[in-house]
Amino acid sequence: MHVLIIGAGLGGLTLAQTLRKQGISFEVFERDEDENGRFQGWAIALHTIIDEFLAALPSDMPDLKQSTDHLAPLNLRHQFAYYYGGREGCYGLEDSPETPFIRAERSRLRKWLLTDITVNWGKALTDITQDDEGVSVTFKDGTTARGDIAVGADGVYSPARQHLLQRPSTDLLHLVPLMAIVGELDLSGDAFKRQLGLGHSAYNLINPELGFIGFVGLHYVFPDGQGGRFYWMFMQPDTEDITDAKHWLQTSSQQEKLDHVRKTVRGLPLKLREIFELTPPEGVRKEPHIWRDLELDTLPSSRVALLGDAAHAMTPSRGEGAFHAFIDAMKLSKTIAGLQADAKYKDINAVKAAVGEYHTEMLRRGTAAVRASRSSYQEAKKRAETGEHFTSGMKPLSIEPIVLAARG
Ligand SMILES: Cc1cc2nc3c(=O)[nH]c(=O)nc-3n(C[C@H](O)[C@H](O)[C@H](O)COP(=O)(O)OP(=O)(O)OC[C@H]3O[C@@H](n4cnc5c(N)ncnc54)[C@H](O)[C@@H]3O)c2cc1C
């Protein structure tokens, strides 16, 4: 049996690793010209699925935490804090032997997932054809490949999904009425220590009483351990259509966007608004951030399966998109292994039944996460009022003074 994986993102590469572990033949095709063809994003959290995730991957992978640690070379515990408007103290998640929590720098995580995987770079999928005997994929450069199963792990604008549903992404993706302003900055010395002191890896600002929610994250620490790169996201419900060329976020300058953020966060204690005060106007992203998500009721059962954002793109507010892409990949690898047994992949009815079962579970789970992520502002508002936490496992965090000591 041979599997064609379209997309070398987090989901596609996880699937490739799970197939490598089981000795199942596969090829990976990616539209980017090489590994560094595109900004991979900042950092993501791995927590409740770490054990299951590692067990599904080959044992020759390097250590996950050491390879992806966004706090390296500092010796600080990975930590994610929440500050609720009007409430004292801070709550959050923290790495411990009982509750492992890894904040992975994304390009390091992608590099880690590429361990011993050959990717066919510069292969942008343009077409899929399938019949009872197999599936063929065609790329923009005119080349083709043939296999028994094709997997669309090709992200939010998935051409594989377009093939399966015969509908363009513009018909299927929903605009999420949330406006976001994004900033990035480098910090060193005391300002760096003060940010780490608010939550070593990241912190959320839950301030619906001021009309916003915010996220501040460490992207990575500089090699000398004396400074680092941070990013932040400021979000408000959007009453207008952000895609409209006349929307103020489309026409405003970086300085105007920053002024809006600083004005809105004025009511916060200085320590919680310092990151916005320290950001230079050129650190604010020029282009407006537009969130689109995807809810699918059903997918056809055939030799083509989808996973990750291709099937259930969601806003990042709950940090669950990659989490579900990993779960999809682990579940789909079991489905594929089941089809390899007794050469069931040769029987189109067995393929349809197995892929159909996978799609049903994946869409039920993924779509629930899409809905929860879409309503995160309303949820934040409710939780700020009731005092409930966002995820289980949150506890009061006592933040000690930061010492910038690199690992020995
Ligand atoms: C700002 C932000 C923060 C986030 N934070 C978190 C977080 O903390 N935790 C979390 O779990 N999730 C987070 N997410 C969500 C997460 O990034 C996605 O859910 C995850 O990357 C989905 O993985 P994927 O493999 O499905 O898609 P992708 O990672 O998008 O990979 C798709 C791949 O397919 C390739 N491709 C596209 N078209 C073609 C084509 N025609 N031919 C071949 N290849 C193609 C792309 O180049 C890409 O490499 C965040 C997202 C954003 C935007």
Short mmCIF file of C-alpha atoms and ligand atoms in Angstrom, two decimals:
data_model
loop_
_atom_site.label_atom_id
_atom_site.label_comp_id
_atom_site.label_asym_id
_atom_site.label_seq_id
_atom_site.Cartn_x
_atom_site.Cartn_y
_atom_site.Cartn_z
CA MET A 1 0.00 0.00 0.00
CA HIS A 2 1.22 3.52 -0.77
CA VAL A 3 -0.04 6.77 0.84
CA LEU A 4 0.27 10.22 -0.77
CA ILE A 5 0.42 13.02 1.82
CA ILE A 6 -0.29 16.50 0.47
CA GLY A 7 1.18 19.18 2.75
CA ALA A 8 4.27 19.09 4.98
CA GLY A 9 2.73 21.12 7.81
CA LEU A 10 2.33 19.89 11.38
CA GLY A 11 -0.51 17.48 10.54
CA GLY A 12 0.97 16.01 7.33
CA LEU A 13 4.37 15.44 8.93
CA THR A 14 2.85 13.85 12.02
CA LEU A 15 1.00 11.42 9.77
CA ALA A 16 4.24 10.74 7.86
CA GLN A 17 6.04 9.92 11.12
CA THR A 18 3.28 7.59 12.32
CA LEU A 19 3.42 5.73 8.98
CA ARG A 20 7.25 5.60 9.15
CA LYS A 21 6.90 3.98 12.57
CA GLN A 22 4.58 1.31 11.15
CA GLY A 23 6.68 0.69 8.04
CA ILE A 24 3.88 1.85 5.71
CA SER A 25 5.01 3.27 2.36
CA PHE A 26 4.30 7.00 1.82
CA GLU A 27 5.43 10.14 -0.01
CA VAL A 28 5.03 13.75 1.18
CA PHE A 29 4.41 16.61 -1.28
CA GLU A 30 4.70 20.27 -0.27
CA ARG A 31 4.11 23.39 -2.37
CA ASP A 32 6.91 25.40 -0.67
CA GLU A 33 10.27 25.28 -2.43
CA ASP A 34 12.13 24.25 0.74
CA GLU A 35 11.88 24.00 4.50
CA ASN A 36 12.36 27.75 4.97
CA GLY A 37 9.94 28.83 2.24
CA ARG A 38 7.38 30.32 4.63
CA PHE A 39 7.17 31.80 8.15
CA GLN A 40 5.99 28.88 10.31
CA GLY A 41 4.35 30.96 13.06
CA TRP A 42 5.47 31.59 16.62
CA ALA A 43 4.97 28.89 19.25
CA ILE A 44 2.38 26.29 20.22
CA ALA A 45 1.55 24.47 23.41
CA LEU A 46 1.59 20.69 23.74
CA HIS A 47 0.10 19.26 26.89
CA THR A 48 -2.58 16.60 27.37
CA ILE A 49 -1.57 14.48 24.36
CA ILE A 50 2.22 14.41 24.81
CA ASP A 51 2.46 10.76 25.89
CA GLU A 52 0.10 9.49 23.19
CA PHE A 53 1.84 11.66 20.58
CA LEU A 54 5.32 10.38 21.44
CA ALA A 55 4.11 6.78 21.56
CA ALA A 56 2.74 7.10 18.01
CA LEU A 57 6.06 8.37 16.58
CA PRO A 58 9.25 6.41 15.86
CA SER A 59 11.60 5.92 18.80
CA ASP A 60 14.59 7.39 16.89
CA MET A 61 13.17 10.93 17.12
CA PRO A 62 15.33 13.33 19.16
CA ASP A 63 13.97 14.50 22.53
CA LEU A 64 10.86 16.63 21.83
CA LYS A 65 11.29 19.20 24.59
CA GLN A 66 15.01 19.74 24.08
CA SER A 67 14.58 20.07 20.30
CA THR A 68 11.71 22.53 20.34
CA ASP A 69 12.05 24.44 23.66
CA HIS A 70 11.27 28.11 23.02
CA LEU A 71 12.83 29.09 26.37
CA ALA A 72 16.24 27.56 25.54
CA PRO A 73 18.95 28.38 26.60
CA LEU A 74 17.19 29.55 29.79
CA ASN A 75 16.37 27.06 32.48
CA LEU A 76 12.79 28.14 33.13
CA ARG A 77 9.68 26.04 33.49
CA HIS A 78 7.21 26.33 30.60
CA GLN A 79 4.26 28.27 31.87
CA PHE A 80 1.09 29.84 30.51
CA ALA A 81 -0.67 32.42 32.68
CA TYR A 82 -4.12 34.04 32.65
CA TYR A 83 -4.86 37.49 34.05
CA TYR A 84 -8.56 38.18 34.53
CA GLY A 85 -9.68 41.81 34.67
CA GLY A 86 -10.51 42.97 38.16
CA ARG A 87 -9.21 39.80 39.84
CA GLU A 88 -6.10 39.55 41.96
CA GLY A 89 -3.38 37.02 41.23
CA CYS A 90 -2.73 34.89 38.23
CA TYR A 91 -3.76 31.40 37.22
CA GLY A 92 -2.41 29.10 34.60
CA LEU A 93 -0.74 25.93 33.41
CA GLU A 94 2.79 24.98 34.31
CA ASP A 95 5.06 22.14 33.27
CA SER A 96 5.42 19.51 36.00
CA PRO A 97 5.97 15.73 36.09
CA GLU A 98 2.21 15.26 36.72
CA THR A 99 1.07 17.75 34.05
CA PRO A 100 3.71 17.96 31.28
CA PHE A 101 3.45 21.21 29.32
CA ILE A 102 5.74 22.05 26.41
CA ARG A 103 5.74 25.35 24.56
CA ALA A 104 7.36 24.52 21.23
CA GLU A 105 8.90 27.09 18.90
CA ARG A 106 7.15 26.34 15.64
CA SER A 107 10.02 26.18 13.15
CA ARG A 108 11.92 23.93 15.60
CA LEU A 109 8.84 21.72 15.94
CA ARG A 110 8.52 21.48 12.16
CA LYS A 111 12.23 20.65 11.87
CA TRP A 112 11.80 17.97 14.55
CA LEU A 113 8.85 16.47 12.65
CA LEU A 114 11.00 16.39 9.51
CA THR A 115 13.41 13.90 11.18
CA ASP A 116 14.21 11.23 8.60
CA ILE A 117 11.32 12.27 6.32
CA THR A 118 11.98 13.04 2.65
CA VAL A 119 9.71 15.81 1.41
CA ASN A 120 9.09 16.45 -2.27
CA TRP A 121 9.37 20.25 -2.17
CA GLY A 122 7.93 22.57 -4.83
CA LYS A 123 4.97 20.26 -5.48
CA ALA A 124 1.74 22.26 -5.41
CA LEU A 125 -1.30 20.01 -5.78
CA THR A 126 -3.63 21.05 -8.59
CA ASP A 127 -5.78 18.00 -9.24
CA ILE A 128 -6.84 14.59 -7.88
CA THR A 129 -8.45 11.77 -9.81
CA GLN A 130 -9.50 8.45 -8.33
CA ASP A 131 -11.07 5.19 -9.34
CA ASP A 132 -11.67 1.79 -7.78
CA GLU A 133 -8.02 0.82 -8.28
CA GLY A 134 -6.24 3.86 -6.82
CA VAL A 135 -5.74 7.63 -6.68
CA SER A 136 -3.56 9.97 -8.78
CA VAL A 137 -2.44 13.47 -7.86
CA THR A 138 -1.18 16.14 -10.26
CA PHE A 139 1.07 19.05 -9.39
CA LYS A 140 1.48 22.53 -10.83
CA ASP A 141 4.77 21.53 -12.49
CA GLY A 142 2.91 18.86 -14.49
CA THR A 143 4.27 15.85 -12.56
CA THR A 144 1.97 13.20 -11.08
CA ALA A 145 2.04 10.50 -8.42
CA ARG A 146 -0.14 7.45 -7.84
CA GLY A 147 -1.09 5.67 -4.63
CA ASP A 148 -3.85 3.83 -2.79
CA ILE A 149 -4.88 6.63 -0.41
CA ALA A 150 -4.32 10.42 -0.73
CA VAL A 151 -4.43 12.62 2.38
CA GLY A 152 -5.18 16.33 2.12
CA ALA A 153 -3.13 17.87 4.93
CA ASP A 154 -2.92 21.05 2.89
CA GLY A 155 -4.25 23.64 5.32
CA VAL A 156 -7.08 26.13 5.44
CA TYR A 157 -7.31 26.77 1.67
CA SER A 158 -6.98 23.02 0.90
CA PRO A 159 -7.09 22.16 -2.82
CA ALA A 160 -7.74 18.53 -1.78
CA ARG A 161 -10.96 19.64 -0.03
CA GLN A 162 -11.95 21.58 -3.13
CA HIS A 163 -11.54 18.38 -5.15
CA LEU A 164 -13.58 16.32 -2.67
CA LEU A 165 -16.45 18.76 -2.29
CA GLN A 166 -16.28 20.44 -5.70
CA ARG A 167 -16.67 23.79 -3.90
CA PRO A 168 -14.11 26.59 -3.62
CA SER A 169 -12.78 27.73 -0.24
CA THR A 170 -14.55 31.07 -0.65
CA ASP A 171 -17.90 29.19 -0.39
CA LEU A 172 -16.92 27.20 2.66
CA LEU A 173 -14.86 29.43 4.97
CA HIS A 174 -16.70 31.70 7.41
CA LEU A 175 -15.48 35.12 8.38
CA VAL A 176 -15.10 35.28 12.19
CA PRO A 177 -16.30 38.63 13.56
CA LEU A 178 -13.17 39.24 15.59
CA MET A 179 -10.66 41.94 14.76
CA ALA A 180 -7.05 41.43 15.70
CA ILE A 181 -4.00 43.65 15.84
CA VAL A 182 -0.67 41.85 16.00
CA GLY A 183 2.66 43.18 17.27
CA GLU A 184 6.23 41.88 17.60
CA LEU A 185 9.23 43.24 19.49
CA ASP A 186 12.64 42.32 20.92
CA LEU A 187 13.31 42.87 24.61
CA SER A 188 16.41 42.52 26.74
CA GLY A 189 17.58 43.22 30.29
CA ASP A 190 15.00 44.18 32.92
CA ALA A 191 12.12 44.58 30.45
CA PHE A 192 12.79 41.00 29.25
CA LYS A 193 12.80 39.74 32.84
CA ARG A 194 9.56 41.59 33.64
CA GLN A 195 7.77 39.93 30.69
CA LEU A 196 9.06 36.47 31.66
CA GLY A 197 7.91 37.24 35.18
CA LEU A 198 4.30 37.57 33.99
CA GLY A 199 4.32 33.99 32.65
CA HIS A 200 7.48 32.35 31.34
CA SER A 201 6.00 31.21 28.02
CA ALA A 202 2.91 33.33 27.46
CA TYR A 203 -0.01 35.08 29.14
CA ASN A 204 -3.59 35.87 28.28
CA LEU A 205 -5.31 39.10 29.19
CA ILE A 206 -9.01 38.47 29.78
CA ASN A 207 -10.45 41.97 29.89
CA PRO A 208 -13.93 42.08 28.37
CA GLU A 209 -14.70 44.85 30.90
CA LEU A 210 -12.24 47.00 28.89
CA GLY A 211 -13.58 45.66 25.58
CA PHE A 212 -10.71 43.38 24.56
CA ILE A 213 -8.92 40.09 25.10
CA GLY A 214 -5.19 39.79 24.51
CA PHE A 215 -2.42 37.26 24.18
CA VAL A 216 1.29 37.90 24.79
CA GLY A 217 3.82 35.17 23.96
CA LEU A 218 7.54 34.62 23.94
CA HIS A 219 8.55 33.46 20.47
CA TYR A 220 12.15 32.51 21.35
CA VAL A 221 15.08 33.50 23.57
CA PHE A 222 18.26 34.87 21.98
CA PRO A 223 21.28 32.49 22.08
CA ASP A 224 23.00 34.53 24.87
CA GLY A 225 19.90 34.15 27.09
CA GLN A 226 19.81 37.89 27.79
CA GLY A 227 16.85 38.82 25.62
CA GLY A 228 14.13 37.45 23.42
CA ARG A 229 11.49 38.05 20.77
CA PHE A 230 7.87 38.50 21.83
CA TYR A 231 4.61 38.75 19.94
CA TRP A 232 1.16 39.84 20.96
CA MET A 233 -2.36 39.72 19.66
CA PHE A 234 -5.05 42.21 20.67
CA MET A 235 -8.61 41.13 19.84
CA GLN A 236 -12.03 42.78 19.92
CA PRO A 237 -15.43 41.76 18.58
CA ASP A 238 -15.85 43.27 15.15
CA THR A 239 -19.17 44.85 14.32
CA GLU A 240 -18.14 45.73 10.78
CA ASP A 241 -16.80 43.58 7.94
CA ILE A 242 -13.02 43.52 8.27
CA THR A 243 -12.63 42.36 4.66
CA ASP A 244 -14.21 45.63 3.48
CA ALA A 245 -11.50 47.87 2.01
CA LYS A 246 -13.05 50.76 3.96
CA HIS A 247 -12.75 49.04 7.36
CA TRP A 248 -10.55 51.22 9.60
CA LEU A 249 -8.04 48.39 10.10
CA GLN A 250 -7.54 48.24 6.34
CA THR A 251 -6.83 51.93 6.03
CA SER A 252 -5.07 52.81 9.32
CA SER A 253 -1.31 53.20 9.77
CA GLN A 254 0.79 51.09 12.13
CA GLN A 255 0.93 54.05 14.53
CA GLU A 256 -2.88 54.40 14.45
CA LYS A 257 -3.35 50.72 15.20
CA LEU A 258 -0.89 50.96 18.09
CA ASP A 259 -2.61 54.11 19.42
CA HIS A 260 -5.93 52.24 19.41
CA VAL A 261 -4.42 49.35 21.38
CA ARG A 262 -2.73 51.62 23.91
CA LYS A 263 -5.91 53.63 24.43
CA THR A 264 -8.00 50.49 25.00
CA VAL A 265 -5.58 48.93 27.50
CA ARG A 266 -5.15 52.18 29.49
CA GLY A 267 -7.13 50.77 32.42
CA LEU A 268 -4.67 47.88 32.97
CA PRO A 269 -1.96 47.99 35.65
CA LEU A 270 1.32 49.20 34.11
CA LYS A 271 2.98 45.76 34.25
CA LEU A 272 0.20 44.24 32.09
CA ARG A 273 0.25 47.00 29.48
CA GLU A 274 4.02 47.47 29.32
CA ILE A 275 4.42 45.20 26.28
CA PHE A 276 2.11 47.47 24.26
CA GLU A 277 3.87 50.61 25.51
CA LEU A 278 7.29 49.20 24.51
CA THR A 279 6.24 48.10 21.00
CA PRO A 280 7.50 50.48 18.30
CA PRO A 281 4.95 51.38 15.57
CA GLU A 282 7.01 49.41 13.02
CA GLY A 283 6.53 46.32 15.21
CA VAL A 284 2.78 46.37 14.49
CA ARG A 285 1.71 44.23 11.53
CA LYS A 286 0.57 46.43 8.65
CA GLU A 287 -1.99 44.04 7.23
CA PRO A 288 -5.19 43.36 9.18
CA HIS A 289 -5.56 39.91 10.62
CA ILE A 290 -8.61 38.15 9.19
CA TRP A 291 -9.83 34.98 10.88
CA ARG A 292 -11.76 32.44 8.85
CA ASP A 293 -13.02 29.11 10.12
CA LEU A 294 -14.65 26.03 8.67
CA GLU A 295 -17.53 23.80 9.74
CA LEU A 296 -18.19 20.75 7.57
CA ASP A 297 -21.12 18.42 8.29
CA THR A 298 -19.86 15.60 6.15
CA LEU A 299 -17.17 14.52 3.69
CA PRO A 300 -17.43 11.94 0.92
CA SER A 301 -15.98 8.49 1.64
CA SER A 302 -13.38 7.67 -0.98
CA ARG A 303 -9.64 7.17 -1.44
CA VAL A 304 -9.08 10.78 -0.31
CA ALA A 305 -9.05 11.71 3.39
CA LEU A 306 -8.59 15.13 4.99
CA LEU A 307 -6.90 16.10 8.22
CA GLY A 308 -6.16 19.25 10.25
CA ASP A 309 -7.06 22.75 9.07
CA ALA A 310 -8.16 21.37 5.69
CA ALA A 311 -11.15 19.83 7.51
CA HIS A 312 -11.67 22.08 10.55
CA ALA A 313 -9.83 25.41 10.40
CA MET A 314 -10.43 27.41 13.58
CA THR A 315 -9.32 30.66 15.21
CA PRO A 316 -6.25 30.22 17.42
CA SER A 317 -7.98 31.59 20.52
CA ARG A 318 -8.12 28.23 22.31
CA GLY A 319 -4.83 26.97 20.84
CA GLU A 320 -6.47 23.79 19.54
CA GLY A 321 -5.91 23.73 15.76
CA ALA A 322 -2.64 21.82 15.77
CA PHE A 323 -3.80 19.74 18.75
CA HIS A 324 -6.65 18.37 16.62
CA ALA A 325 -4.39 17.99 13.55
CA PHE A 326 -2.13 15.74 15.70
CA ILE A 327 -5.10 13.69 16.90
CA ASP A 328 -6.40 13.37 13.31
CA ALA A 329 -3.00 12.13 12.14
CA MET A 330 -2.76 9.54 14.91
CA LYS A 331 -6.31 8.27 14.25
CA LEU A 332 -5.89 8.23 10.48
CA SER A 333 -2.65 6.26 10.76
CA LYS A 334 -4.60 3.54 12.61
CA THR A 335 -7.25 3.57 9.87
CA ILE A 336 -4.52 3.23 7.21
CA ALA A 337 -2.80 0.43 9.13
CA GLY A 338 -6.17 -1.37 9.26
CA LEU A 339 -6.46 -1.08 5.48
CA GLN A 340 -2.96 -2.43 4.97
CA ALA A 341 -3.85 -5.58 6.93
CA ASP A 342 -4.95 -8.37 4.56
CA ALA A 343 -4.58 -5.88 1.64
CA LYS A 344 -8.04 -4.41 2.37
CA TYR A 345 -6.95 -1.25 0.52
CA LYS A 346 -7.53 -3.14 -2.73
CA ASP A 347 -11.26 -3.36 -1.96
CA ILE A 348 -12.89 0.03 -2.64
CA ASN A 349 -15.81 -0.77 -0.32
CA ALA A 350 -13.45 -1.47 2.58
CA VAL A 351 -11.61 1.80 1.83
CA LYS A 352 -14.85 3.79 1.74
CA ALA A 353 -16.06 2.28 5.03
CA ALA A 354 -12.75 2.94 6.84
CA VAL A 355 -12.26 6.50 5.53
CA GLY A 356 -15.94 7.26 6.23
CA GLU A 357 -15.59 6.14 9.84
CA TYR A 358 -12.43 8.24 10.26
CA HIS A 359 -14.11 11.34 8.74
CA THR A 360 -17.19 11.01 10.97
CA GLU A 361 -15.20 11.01 14.22
CA MET A 362 -12.74 13.67 12.99
CA LEU A 363 -15.48 16.09 11.89
CA ARG A 364 -17.50 15.64 15.10
CA ARG A 365 -14.46 16.37 17.29
CA GLY A 366 -12.94 19.06 15.03
CA THR A 367 -16.18 20.94 14.45
CA ALA A 368 -16.89 21.14 18.18
CA ALA A 369 -13.47 22.79 18.56
CA VAL A 370 -14.20 25.20 15.66
CA ARG A 371 -17.40 26.35 17.40
CA ALA A 372 -15.77 26.71 20.80
CA SER A 373 -12.88 28.69 19.28
CA ARG A 374 -15.25 30.98 17.40
CA SER A 375 -17.10 31.99 20.53
CA SER A 376 -13.97 32.55 22.62
CA TYR A 377 -14.65 36.25 23.20
CA GLN A 378 -18.16 35.57 24.55
CA GLU A 379 -16.74 32.67 26.55
CA ALA A 380 -14.02 34.92 28.02
CA LYS A 381 -16.69 37.42 28.98
CA LYS A 382 -18.74 34.76 30.73
CA ARG A 383 -15.75 33.31 32.54
CA ALA A 384 -14.50 36.72 33.62
CA GLU A 385 -17.90 37.17 35.31
CA THR A 386 -18.30 33.70 36.82
CA GLY A 387 -14.65 33.12 37.74
CA GLU A 388 -14.55 29.75 35.94
CA HIS A 389 -11.28 28.74 34.27
CA PHE A 390 -10.79 27.97 30.59
CA THR A 391 -9.19 24.57 30.86
CA SER A 392 -8.91 21.99 33.57
CA GLY A 393 -5.57 21.76 35.32
CA MET A 394 -5.27 25.52 35.86
CA LYS A 395 -3.88 26.51 39.24
CA PRO A 396 -2.73 29.69 40.97
CA LEU A 397 0.76 30.50 39.67
CA SER A 398 3.29 32.00 42.02
CA ILE A 399 5.79 33.79 39.86
CA GLU A 400 9.29 33.99 41.31
CA PRO A 401 11.89 36.63 40.36
CA ILE A 402 13.52 35.76 37.03
CA VAL A 403 17.22 34.91 36.91
CA LEU A 404 18.65 34.84 33.39
CA ALA A 405 20.82 31.75 33.91
CA ALA A 406 21.47 29.52 30.92
CA ARG A 407 21.40 25.74 31.36
CA GLY A 408 24.67 24.35 32.64
C1 LIG B 1 -1.44 32.81 15.09
C2 LIG B 1 -1.75 31.35 15.24
C3 LIG B 1 -1.45 30.72 16.44
C4 LIG B 1 -1.76 29.37 16.63
N1 LIG B 1 -1.49 28.79 17.83
C5 LIG B 1 -1.82 27.48 18.04
C6 LIG B 1 -1.55 26.83 19.29
O1 LIG B 1 -1.01 27.43 20.25
N2 LIG B 1 -1.92 25.54 19.44
C7 LIG B 1 -2.51 24.83 18.43
O2 LIG B 1 -2.83 23.65 18.63
N3 LIG B 1 -2.77 25.42 17.23
C8 LIG B 1 -2.44 26.71 17.01
N4 LIG B 1 -2.69 27.29 15.80
C9 LIG B 1 -3.33 26.49 14.75
C10 LIG B 1 -2.30 25.67 13.99
O3 LIG B 1 -1.30 26.50 13.47
C11 LIG B 1 -2.98 24.93 12.84
O4 LIG B 1 -4.18 24.36 13.27
C12 LIG B 1 -2.05 23.82 12.32
O5 LIG B 1 -0.89 24.38 11.77
C13 LIG B 1 -2.78 22.98 11.29
O6 LIG B 1 -1.89 22.04 10.74
P1 LIG B 1 -2.14 21.48 9.28
O7 LIG B 1 -1.01 20.53 9.04
O8 LIG B 1 -3.53 21.05 9.12
O9 LIG B 1 -1.99 22.75 8.32
P2 LIG B 1 -0.73 23.66 8.03
O10 LIG B 1 0.18 23.69 9.20
O11 LIG B 1 -1.28 24.94 7.50
O12 LIG B 1 0.03 22.90 6.86
C14 LIG B 1 -0.51 22.83 5.55
C15 LIG B 1 0.65 22.60 4.59
O13 LIG B 1 0.10 22.34 3.30
C16 LIG B 1 0.86 23.06 2.35
N5 LIG B 1 0.04 23.26 1.15
C17 LIG B 1 -0.96 24.16 0.97
N6 LIG B 1 -1.46 24.07 -0.26
C18 LIG B 1 -0.76 23.08 -0.89
C19 LIG B 1 -0.80 22.54 -2.20
N7 LIG B 1 -1.63 22.99 -3.15
N8 LIG B 1 0.07 21.54 -2.51
C20 LIG B 1 0.95 21.06 -1.58
N9 LIG B 1 1.05 21.57 -0.33
C21 LIG B 1 0.19 22.56 0.00
C22 LIG B 1 1.22 24.36 3.07
O14 LIG B 1 2.30 25.04 2.46
C23 LIG B 1 1.54 23.84 4.47
O15 LIG B 1 2.90 23.47 4.60
C24 LIG B 1 -2.38 28.63 15.58
C25 LIG B 1 -2.66 29.26 14.35
C26 LIG B 1 -2.35 30.60 14.19
C27 LIG B 1 -2.67 31.26 12.86
#
